[in-house]
Short mmCIF file of C-alpha atoms in Angstrom, two decimals:
data_model
loop_
_atom_site.label_atom_id
_atom_site.label_comp_id
_atom_site.label_asym_id
_atom_site.label_seq_id
_atom_site.Cartn_x
_atom_site.Cartn_y
_atom_site.Cartn_z
CA MET B 1 18.79 -12.31 9.08
CA ARG B 2 16.29 -14.20 10.64
CA GLN B 3 12.62 -15.41 10.19
CA ILE B 4 9.80 -13.27 11.36
CA PRO B 5 7.54 -15.28 13.53
CA THR B 6 3.96 -15.18 12.32
CA PRO B 7 1.80 -17.40 14.60
CA ALA B 8 -0.96 -19.15 12.63
CA HIS B 9 -3.88 -17.62 14.36
CA LEU B 10 -2.60 -14.16 12.94
CA LEU B 11 -2.27 -15.32 9.36
CA ASP B 12 -5.66 -14.28 8.25
CA ARG B 13 -6.86 -14.12 4.68
CA SER B 14 -8.07 -10.39 5.53
CA ASP B 15 -4.81 -9.46 6.63
CA ARG B 16 -3.09 -7.96 3.70
CA ASP B 17 -1.26 -5.08 2.53
CA THR B 18 -3.77 -2.46 0.64
CA LEU B 19 -3.49 1.02 -0.33
CA HIS B 20 -6.19 2.16 -2.36
CA LEU B 21 -7.23 5.84 -3.62
CA LEU B 22 -10.84 6.81 -4.58
CA VAL B 23 -12.11 9.90 -5.98
CA GLN B 24 -14.67 11.65 -3.83
CA SER B 25 -14.92 15.00 -5.39
CA PRO B 26 -13.22 16.97 -7.86
CA THR B 27 -11.01 18.61 -4.99
CA VAL B 28 -11.47 15.65 -2.39
CA LEU B 29 -9.92 12.23 -2.47
CA PHE B 30 -10.59 9.08 -0.19
CA ILE B 31 -7.95 6.72 0.78
CA TYR B 32 -7.86 3.59 2.92
CA TRP B 33 -5.08 1.45 3.91
CA GLN B 34 -4.22 -1.89 5.79
CA LEU B 35 -0.59 -3.16 6.70
CA SER B 36 -0.35 -6.66 7.11
CA VAL B 37 0.76 -7.66 10.70
CA ARG B 38 4.06 -9.71 8.85
CA LYS B 39 4.82 -6.48 6.86
CA ARG B 40 4.60 -4.19 10.06
CA ALA B 41 6.56 -6.66 11.93
CA MET B 42 9.11 -6.83 9.37
CA VAL B 43 9.55 -2.98 9.11
CA GLN B 44 9.52 -2.80 12.71
CA GLU B 45 12.45 -5.17 13.09
CA HIS B 46 14.38 -3.88 10.41
CA PHE B 47 14.46 -0.65 12.09
CA GLY B 48 14.41 -1.90 15.70
CA ALA B 49 11.67 0.85 16.83
CA ASP B 50 7.91 0.43 17.11
CA TRP B 51 5.48 1.21 14.30
CA GLN B 52 4.52 4.93 15.47
CA ALA B 53 8.14 5.84 16.25
CA LEU B 54 8.81 5.15 12.64
CA GLN B 55 6.61 8.25 11.70
CA PRO B 56 4.24 6.16 9.54
CA THR B 57 3.42 9.04 6.62
CA LEU B 58 1.24 9.10 3.56
CA ARG B 59 2.58 10.85 0.34
CA ILE B 60 0.35 11.85 -2.57
CA TYR B 61 1.83 12.73 -6.00
CA ASP B 62 0.46 14.63 -8.66
CA ILE B 63 1.44 12.66 -11.58
CA THR B 64 -0.67 14.46 -14.39
CA GLY B 65 1.11 13.78 -17.88
CA LEU B 66 3.89 12.17 -16.21
CA SER B 67 5.27 8.14 -16.75
CA PHE B 68 5.29 7.99 -12.93
CA ASP B 69 8.33 5.79 -11.47
CA GLY B 70 8.51 7.21 -8.16
CA SER B 71 11.01 9.84 -8.59
CA SER B 72 9.29 12.24 -10.49
CA ALA B 73 6.06 14.16 -9.88
CA ASN B 74 4.69 17.58 -10.55
CA GLU B 75 3.89 18.24 -6.84
CA VAL B 76 4.34 15.98 -3.55
CA SER B 77 2.30 16.16 -0.63
CA GLU B 78 2.59 14.61 2.63
CA LEU B 79 0.92 13.80 6.07
CA ALA B 80 1.51 11.86 9.03
CA LEU B 81 -0.71 8.69 8.96
CA PRO B 82 -3.87 9.37 10.62
CA GLN B 83 -5.34 7.14 13.09
CA GLY B 84 -7.57 4.51 11.67
CA GLU B 85 -7.64 2.90 8.24
CA SER B 86 -8.87 5.67 5.95
CA CYS B 87 -9.57 9.41 5.68
CA PHE B 88 -10.48 11.84 3.24
CA LEU B 89 -7.95 14.34 1.98
CA ARG B 90 -8.95 17.69 0.52
CA GLY B 91 -7.08 20.42 -1.63
CA PHE B 92 -6.74 18.76 -4.93
CA HIS B 93 -6.88 20.17 -8.32
CA PRO B 94 -9.71 19.04 -10.95
CA GLY B 95 -8.61 17.19 -13.85
CA LYS B 96 -5.35 16.20 -12.21
CA SER B 97 -4.20 12.38 -11.69
CA TYR B 98 -2.69 11.32 -8.51
CA ILE B 99 -1.17 8.14 -6.66
CA ALA B 100 -0.30 7.76 -3.22
CA ASP B 101 2.56 5.70 -1.03
CA LEU B 102 2.36 4.79 2.48
CA GLY B 103 5.67 4.82 4.02
CA ILE B 104 8.08 5.91 6.87
CA VAL B 105 10.48 8.85 7.39
CA GLY B 106 13.74 8.02 8.53
CA GLY B 107 15.79 10.03 11.00
CA ASP B 108 17.63 11.56 7.75
CA GLY B 109 14.70 12.63 6.18
CA TYR B 110 14.21 9.90 3.88
CA PHE B 111 10.96 8.47 2.82
CA LEU B 112 11.00 4.92 2.49
CA PRO B 113 7.91 3.83 0.65
CA ILE B 114 6.13 0.49 1.82
CA LEU B 115 2.96 0.61 -0.30
CA ARG B 116 1.82 1.97 -3.52
CA SER B 117 -1.84 2.90 -4.41
CA ASN B 118 -3.68 2.82 -7.71
CA SER B 119 -3.70 6.20 -9.79
CA VAL B 120 -7.00 8.23 -9.90
CA GLU B 121 -7.91 11.20 -12.02
CA SER B 122 -10.08 13.81 -10.34
CA PRO B 123 -12.76 15.06 -12.61
CA LEU B 124 -13.06 18.41 -14.00
CA ILE B 125 -15.79 20.86 -12.41
CA GLU B 126 -18.62 21.01 -14.49
CA SER B 127 -21.27 23.83 -13.45
CA VAL B 128 -24.65 22.21 -13.08
CA ALA B 129 -27.89 24.20 -12.82
CA VAL B 130 -30.01 23.19 -10.20
CA ASN B 131 -33.69 24.22 -10.37
CA PRO B 132 -34.25 25.58 -6.67
CA LEU B 133 -38.08 24.39 -6.80
CA SER B 134 -37.35 20.70 -7.67
CA GLN B 135 -37.98 18.90 -4.17
CA GLU B 136 -35.90 16.04 -5.69
CA SER B 137 -32.61 17.79 -6.21
CA SER B 138 -32.72 19.66 -2.93
CA ALA B 139 -33.35 16.20 -1.18
CA ASN B 140 -30.49 14.63 -2.87
CA HIS B 141 -28.30 17.53 -1.84
CA ARG B 142 -29.09 17.12 1.66
CA ALA B 143 -28.94 13.43 1.75
CA THR B 144 -25.14 13.63 0.52
CA PRO B 145 -22.72 12.92 3.22
CA SER B 146 -20.29 15.43 4.14
CA PRO B 147 -16.65 14.40 4.65
CA PHE B 148 -14.18 16.11 7.28
CA PRO B 149 -11.23 15.99 5.09
CA ILE B 150 -7.77 16.22 6.16
CA SER B 151 -5.30 19.03 4.87
CA PHE B 152 -1.67 18.25 4.03
CA THR B 153 1.57 20.02 3.09
CA VAL B 154 3.51 20.16 -0.13
CA VAL B 155 6.99 18.85 0.28
CA LYS B 156 9.99 18.81 -1.70
CA PRO B 157 11.16 15.17 -1.48
CA ILE B 158 14.59 14.13 -1.33
CA GLN B 159 15.34 12.27 -4.76
CA TYR B 160 16.55 8.88 -5.02
CA GLU B 161 18.88 7.53 -7.75
CA GLN B 162 16.76 4.57 -8.01
CA PHE B 163 13.84 2.65 -6.20
CA SER B 164 13.09 -0.77 -6.16
CA ALA B 165 10.42 -2.88 -4.08
CA TYR B 166 13.26 -3.77 -1.87
CA SER B 167 15.92 -1.10 -1.59
CA VAL B 168 16.22 2.63 -1.89
CA TYR B 169 19.43 3.93 -3.75
CA PRO B 170 20.24 7.60 -2.65
CA HIS B 171 22.17 9.64 -5.20
CA PRO B 172 25.86 8.41 -4.44
CA GLN B 173 28.34 11.31 -2.91
CA LYS B 174 31.12 12.32 -4.79
CA MET B 175 34.31 10.90 -3.49
CA ALA B 176 36.72 13.54 -2.75
CA ASP B 177 40.59 12.83 -3.23
CA SER B 178 42.21 13.07 0.34
CA GLU B 179 45.68 12.79 -0.67
CA PRO B 180 47.67 16.14 -1.75
CA GLY B 181 49.45 15.75 -5.06
CA GLY B 182 46.12 15.39 -7.32
CA ASP B 183 46.57 11.55 -8.27
CA SER B 184 44.31 8.84 -6.70
CA ASP B 185 46.47 6.30 -6.35
#
């Protein structure tokens, strides 16, 4: 193992690892991220590939009613990491809890999480009576910015036996007895 060079001019206090999830509405979430120069270099060095070639991906987990440990979720949604450092995501269900991971998808289809977000709960939809004669309510309605959310696909992830901040441990393969006769000596 060798040290990843980090020139002093790249050590910026604002250069840190961040993945944050916010609720915009009952069906739309906002997510922003920042991957430090050092962590990106470490991942690129480990895999020997450019960052974009590693298929950076966002995964959003529905964790409603679960004690989320990274391996169990009610539903998992995935999308390629959009350009920039933030986006709106639509298609969520009111009253559900969500958490996100930023990671890469390896050539074998395994998702390797690099950053994990905070958890959020989307609010239940409540019907609000709006008086159409009220100039205040119509003015407020027009002033609200309308995001252009990104859609995503629901995936069935490969299950891991165990996950830690440093390693992913896939399910162990069963060893087959390769010798005839039934004994394994």
